[in-house]
Coordinates of C-alpha atoms in Angstrom, one line a residue:
Chain A
M234 CA -2.7 -2.1 1.8
P235 CA -6.4 -1.9 1.4
D236 CA -7.0 -3.0 -2.2
L237 CA -5.7 -0.5 -4.8
L238 CA -9.3 0.2 -5.9
T239 CA -10.0 1.7 -2.4
H240 CA -6.9 3.9 -2.8
V241 CA -7.6 5.4 -6.1
L242 CA -11.4 5.8 -5.7
L243 CA -10.8 7.8 -2.4
A244 CA -8.2 9.9 -4.1
Y245 CA -10.7 10.5 -7.0
A246 CA -13.4 11.5 -4.4
G247 CA -11.1 13.7 -2.5
A248 CA -9.6 15.5 -5.5
S249 CA -13.0 15.9 -7.1
A250 CA -14.2 17.6 -4.0
L251 CA -11.3 20.0 -4.2
H252 CA -11.9 20.5 -7.8
L253 CA -15.6 21.4 -7.2
A254 CA -14.6 23.6 -4.4
T255 CA -11.9 25.7 -6.0
D256 CA -10.7 26.8 -9.4
R257 CA -7.2 26.1 -8.3
V258 CA -7.7 22.4 -8.8
P259 CA -8.4 21.8 -12.5
A260 CA -10.1 18.5 -13.5
R261 CA -6.8 17.2 -15.1
V262 CA -5.2 17.2 -11.6
V263 CA -7.7 14.7 -10.4
P264 CA -6.3 11.5 -12.2
V265 CA -2.8 12.8 -11.1
A266 CA -3.8 12.4 -7.5
M267 CA -5.1 8.9 -8.3
V268 CA -1.7 8.0 -9.8
G269 CA 0.0 9.4 -6.6
A270 CA -2.4 7.2 -4.5
A271 CA -1.3 4.2 -6.6
F272 CA 2.4 4.9 -6.5
P273 CA 3.4 3.2 -3.1
D274 CA 2.0 0.0 -4.4
V275 CA 4.8 -0.1 -7.0
T276 CA 6.3 -2.4 -4.3
K277 CA 4.1 -5.1 -5.7
L278 CA 6.7 -5.2 -8.4
Y279 CA 8.2 -7.9 -6.2
L280 CA 5.5 -10.4 -7.5
L281 CA 7.0 -10.1 -11.0
V282 CA 10.6 -9.2 -10.3
P283 CA 11.9 -10.5 -6.9
P284 CA 14.2 -8.0 -5.2
E285 CA 16.3 -10.8 -3.9
R286 CA 17.1 -11.9 -7.5
V287 CA 17.8 -8.3 -8.7
G288 CA 19.8 -7.7 -5.6
A289 CA 21.9 -10.9 -6.1
W290 CA 22.5 -9.9 -9.7
L291 CA 23.7 -6.4 -8.8
G292 CA 25.5 -7.6 -5.7
V293 CA 23.6 -5.3 -3.2
P294 CA 20.7 -6.1 -0.9
L295 CA 17.5 -4.6 -2.1
S296 CA 14.1 -3.9 -0.8
Y297 CA 11.2 -2.4 -2.7
W298 CA 9.6 -1.4 0.7
G299 CA 11.8 1.6 0.7
W300 CA 9.3 3.1 -1.8
H301 CA 6.3 2.3 0.2
T302 CA 7.2 5.1 2.5
L303 CA 7.3 8.9 2.9
G304 CA 10.7 9.0 1.3
G305 CA 9.3 7.0 -1.6
V306 CA 6.4 9.3 -2.0
L307 CA 8.7 12.4 -1.9
V308 CA 11.0 11.0 -4.6
A309 CA 8.0 10.1 -6.8
T310 CA 6.4 13.5 -6.2
V311 CA 9.6 15.4 -7.4
G312 CA 10.4 12.9 -10.1
G313 CA 6.8 12.7 -11.4
A314 CA 6.2 16.4 -11.4
M315 CA 9.3 16.8 -13.7
L316 CA 7.4 14.9 -16.3
F317 CA 4.6 17.6 -16.7
P318 CA 4.6 21.0 -18.3
A319 CA 6.2 23.7 -16.1
A320 CA 2.9 25.5 -15.7
D321 CA 1.3 22.4 -14.2
R322 CA 4.2 21.2 -12.1
R323 CA 3.3 22.7 -8.7
R324 CA -0.3 21.4 -8.6
V325 CA 0.8 18.0 -10.1
A326 CA 3.4 17.7 -7.2
L327 CA 0.7 18.6 -4.7
A328 CA -1.7 16.0 -6.2
L329 CA 1.0 13.3 -6.3
F330 CA 2.1 14.0 -2.8
G331 CA -1.4 14.1 -1.4
G332 CA -2.4 11.0 -3.1
G333 CA 0.8 9.2 -1.8
V334 CA 0.3 10.4 1.7
T335 CA -3.4 9.3 1.8
H336 CA -2.2 5.8 0.7
L337 CA 0.2 5.6 3.6
V338 CA -2.4 6.9 6.1
L339 CA -4.9 4.4 4.9
D340 CA -2.5 1.6 5.1
S341 CA -1.5 2.6 8.6
L342 CA -5.2 1.9 9.6
I343 CA -4.9 -1.9 8.7
V344 CA -5.1 -4.6 11.4
R345 CA -1.8 -5.7 12.4
A346 CA -1.4 -8.6 14.9
D347 CA 1.2 -6.8 16.9
G348 CA -0.9 -3.6 16.9
L349 CA 2.0 -1.5 15.2
A350 CA 1.9 0.0 11.8
P351 CA 5.1 -0.4 9.5
Q352 CA 7.8 2.2 9.4
Y353 CA 6.2 4.5 6.8
L354 CA 8.1 7.6 7.9
Y355 CA 11.4 6.0 6.5
P356 CA 14.0 7.3 5.9
F357 CA 13.3 10.2 8.4
T358 CA 12.7 7.6 11.3
W359 CA 12.1 3.9 11.8
W360 CA 9.3 4.7 14.3
E361 CA 6.3 2.2 14.1
P362 CA 3.0 4.1 15.0
P363 CA 0.1 2.4 16.6
A364 CA -1.9 0.7 13.9
G365 CA -5.4 1.8 13.3
M366 CA -6.8 -1.7 13.5
L367 CA -9.7 -0.9 11.3
Y368 CA -9.7 -3.4 8.4
L369 CA -7.6 -6.0 6.6
S370 CA -6.3 -5.5 3.1
S371 CA -8.6 -8.5 2.1
D372 CA -11.8 -6.9 3.6
V373 CA -14.3 -5.9 1.0
W374 CA -16.2 -3.1 2.8
P375 CA -13.6 -0.4 2.5
S376 CA -13.8 -0.6 -1.3
L377 CA -17.6 -0.4 -1.0
V378 CA -17.4 2.7 1.1
A379 CA -14.8 4.3 -1.3
L380 CA -17.1 3.2 -4.3
A381 CA -19.9 5.1 -2.7
L382 CA -17.9 8.3 -2.1
A383 CA -16.5 8.2 -5.7
A384 CA -20.0 7.7 -7.0
T385 CA -21.1 10.8 -5.1
A386 CA -18.2 12.9 -6.4
F387 CA -18.8 11.7 -9.9
A388 CA -22.6 12.6 -9.6
A389 CA -21.7 16.1 -8.1
R390 CA -19.3 16.7 -11.1
Y391 CA -21.9 15.5 -13.6
R392 CA -24.5 17.8 -11.9
A393 CA -22.1 20.8 -12.0
A394 CA -21.5 20.1 -15.8
R395 CA -25.2 20.5 -16.4
T396 CA -25.3 23.8 -14.6
P397 CA -22.9 26.2 -16.6
T398 CA -21.1 28.4 -14.2
D399 CA -20.7 31.2 -16.8
P400 CA -24.1 32.5 -18.1
A401 CA -22.4 34.7 -20.7
T402 CA -20.7 31.8 -22.4
G403 CA -22.7 28.9 -21.0
E404 CA -19.3 27.2 -20.8
A405 CA -19.5 24.0 -18.7
P406 CA -16.9 22.9 -16.2
D407 CA -14.6 20.0 -17.3
V408 CA -16.2 16.7 -16.0
R409 CA -14.0 14.2 -17.7
L410 CA -13.4 11.5 -15.2
Chain B
M167 CA 16.6 16.4 -12.0
L168 CA 14.6 13.3 -13.1
A169 CA 17.9 11.3 -13.2
C170 CA 18.5 12.5 -9.6
C171 CA 15.1 11.2 -8.6
L172 CA 15.7 7.9 -10.3
L173 CA 19.0 7.6 -8.5
A174 CA 17.2 8.6 -5.2
A175 CA 14.7 5.8 -5.8
A176 CA 17.4 3.3 -6.4
G177 CA 19.2 4.6 -3.3
L178 CA 16.1 4.1 -1.2
A179 CA 15.7 0.5 -2.4
V180 CA 19.4 -0.3 -1.7
H181 CA 19.5 1.6 1.7
H182 CA 16.2 0.0 2.9
G183 CA 17.5 -3.4 1.8
A184 CA 20.8 -2.8 3.7
T185 CA 19.3 -1.5 7.0
A186 CA 15.8 -2.7 7.4
D187 CA 16.7 -5.9 9.1
A188 CA 18.8 -4.2 11.7
N189 CA 15.9 -1.8 12.5
D190 CA 13.2 -4.6 12.7
R191 CA 12.2 -5.4 16.2
Y192 CA 11.5 -9.1 15.3
P193 CA 13.9 -11.9 14.0
E194 CA 13.5 -13.2 10.4
P195 CA 11.7 -16.6 10.1
A196 CA 14.7 -18.0 8.4
E197 CA 17.0 -17.0 11.3
V198 CA 14.5 -18.7 13.7
A199 CA 14.4 -21.8 11.5
A200 CA 18.1 -22.1 11.5
D201 CA 18.5 -22.0 15.3
Y202 CA 15.2 -22.2 17.0
D203 CA 16.5 -22.7 20.5
A204 CA 18.3 -19.4 20.4
H205 CA 15.0 -17.5 19.9
V206 CA 12.9 -19.2 22.6
G207 CA 11.3 -16.4 24.7
Q208 CA 11.5 -13.8 21.9
Q209 CA 8.5 -12.3 20.3
I210 CA 7.6 -12.2 16.6
H211 CA 5.0 -10.7 14.3
L212 CA 4.9 -13.6 11.9
W213 CA 3.3 -13.7 8.4
G214 CA 2.7 -17.1 7.1
H215 CA 0.3 -19.6 5.7
V216 CA -1.8 -22.1 7.4
A217 CA -0.5 -25.6 6.8
A218 CA -2.9 -27.5 9.1
V219 CA -5.9 -26.6 11.3
H220 CA -6.2 -28.5 14.7
E221 CA -8.8 -28.3 17.3
S222 CA -7.0 -25.8 19.4
S223 CA -3.9 -24.7 17.5
L224 CA -2.7 -24.1 13.9
T225 CA 0.3 -25.2 12.0
V226 CA 1.9 -22.2 10.2
T227 CA 4.6 -22.1 7.7
S228 CA 6.7 -19.0 6.9
G229 CA 9.7 -19.6 4.6
P230 CA 11.7 -22.3 6.1
L231 CA 10.0 -22.0 9.5
R232 CA 7.2 -24.4 10.3
I233 CA 5.6 -23.9 13.8
R234 CA 2.6 -24.8 15.9
V235 CA 0.6 -21.7 17.0
T236 CA -1.0 -22.3 20.4
Y237 CA -3.7 -20.3 21.9
P238 CA -3.0 -19.5 25.6
P239 CA -6.0 -18.0 27.6
G240 CA -6.4 -14.4 26.6
A241 CA -5.2 -14.9 23.0
A242 CA -7.0 -12.3 20.8
G243 CA -8.4 -12.4 17.3
D244 CA -9.3 -15.3 15.1
R245 CA -9.6 -18.9 16.5
P246 CA -8.4 -22.0 14.8
A247 CA -11.8 -22.7 13.4
D248 CA -11.8 -19.4 11.6
A249 CA -8.8 -20.5 9.4
N250 CA -8.5 -22.8 6.4
V251 CA -5.5 -24.6 5.0
G252 CA -3.5 -22.2 2.7
E253 CA -4.9 -18.9 4.0
L254 CA -2.6 -16.1 5.0
V255 CA -2.3 -15.5 8.7
Q256 CA -0.6 -13.0 11.0
V257 CA 0.5 -14.2 14.4
Y258 CA 1.9 -12.1 17.2
G259 CA 3.4 -14.2 20.0
T260 CA 6.2 -15.6 21.9
F261 CA 8.4 -18.6 20.9
E262 CA 8.1 -21.5 23.4
P263 CA 10.2 -24.7 23.6
A264 CA 9.3 -27.5 21.4
R265 CA 8.6 -25.2 18.3
E266 CA 5.4 -23.7 19.7
L267 CA 4.4 -20.1 19.2
A268 CA 2.2 -18.9 22.0
A269 CA -0.1 -16.4 20.3
E270 CA -1.2 -13.1 21.8
R271 CA -3.3 -12.3 18.6
V272 CA -4.0 -14.1 15.4
V273 CA -5.4 -12.5 12.3
V274 CA -6.6 -14.6 9.4
S275 CA -7.1 -13.1 5.8
S276 CA -9.5 -15.1 3.9
D277 CA -8.6 -16.6 0.5
A278 CA -11.8 -15.3 -1.1
G279 CA -11.0 -11.7 0.3
R280 CA -7.5 -11.9 -1.1
Q281 CA -8.7 -13.0 -4.6
Y282 CA -11.1 -10.1 -4.5
M283 CA -8.3 -7.8 -3.5
F284 CA -6.1 -8.8 -6.4
V285 CA -9.0 -8.6 -9.0
V286 CA -10.2 -5.2 -8.0
S287 CA -6.6 -3.9 -7.7
G288 CA -6.1 -4.9 -11.4
L289 CA -9.3 -3.0 -12.1
A290 CA -8.1 0.0 -10.3
A291 CA -4.9 0.1 -12.3
L292 CA -7.0 0.2 -15.5
L293 CA -9.3 2.7 -14.2
T294 CA -6.4 5.1 -13.2
L295 CA -4.7 4.7 -16.5
G296 CA -8.0 5.4 -18.3
A297 CA -8.7 8.5 -16.3
F298 CA -5.1 9.7 -16.7
G299 CA -5.3 9.1 -20.5
R300 CA -8.3 11.3 -20.8
H301 CA -6.4 14.3 -19.6
W302 CA -2.9 13.7 -20.4
R303 CA -0.9 12.6 -23.6
P304 CA 2.7 11.3 -23.6
T305 CA 5.1 13.8 -25.2
V306 CA 8.2 12.8 -27.1
R307 CA 10.3 15.8 -27.6
E308 CA 10.5 16.3 -23.9
P309 CA 9.8 12.8 -22.5
G310 CA 6.7 13.3 -20.2
F311 CA 3.1 14.2 -20.5
G312 CA 1.2 17.1 -21.9
R313 CA -2.5 18.3 -21.7
A314 CA -4.7 16.2 -23.9

């Protein structure tokens, strides 16, 4: 992965841009996209609870990397959306899925010594696409780019809040982060 | 539905655990360590840590496997001088006799960069929770979240 900050800041910037562009993306959906973008890194659970130990205890082989895949994102999308009010479920699901998929796309751009990205399309295929070879997880610059984009999005939302869209009521758009 | 998704998540973890090795194009470091000669000539994408830096090679450990990484002409990526002991390294190469891995490409992740990655990733988790908490509240009657 690029660091988690890059993932959630880019999700914030992208979802905020959609929020500013259309009424169909309310502000409350923006942090949901950030959660979606963070989800695949739930695999980092291995640092706290090694899958080998859990697997040995359960008597089955176990790998958390199955969640860092398109299949994992789909399960998280459906399961996650069920936790929200019915009226919000569709847009929540789209935000979770969009965030998760951008995470996988960004991770497939990482430099790999063999030039191949991992099997992120599991369980549909074990295909390893060519890696983007753009950055390392430990590089600092991707998070600086993401920070610049997120700051721009925040400024645009702040500006929009100071320019009421409805002159009759003077009601400002929702700009909570 | 939620229970089905939890079951599906558990199923992914078990299925991936049971089938990933068979679908991996490279051998596991532990397999190589157990019978090195059987893997001579095979390629690997090895993730390990730098155990020693030499003038024109690196010693890398990955689990039980300890191997000298050599740089034939044309090897791409980082050179031995770019690595420090303890740093994470990726090596793509071919196993040679006498426990040598002839590198085609070596990629070193600096320790400072990895520390930065862990710190800002923690910050990102807090930022995400904070942003989420401004718009959504946990609900008890129907376990989940409602608009704040």
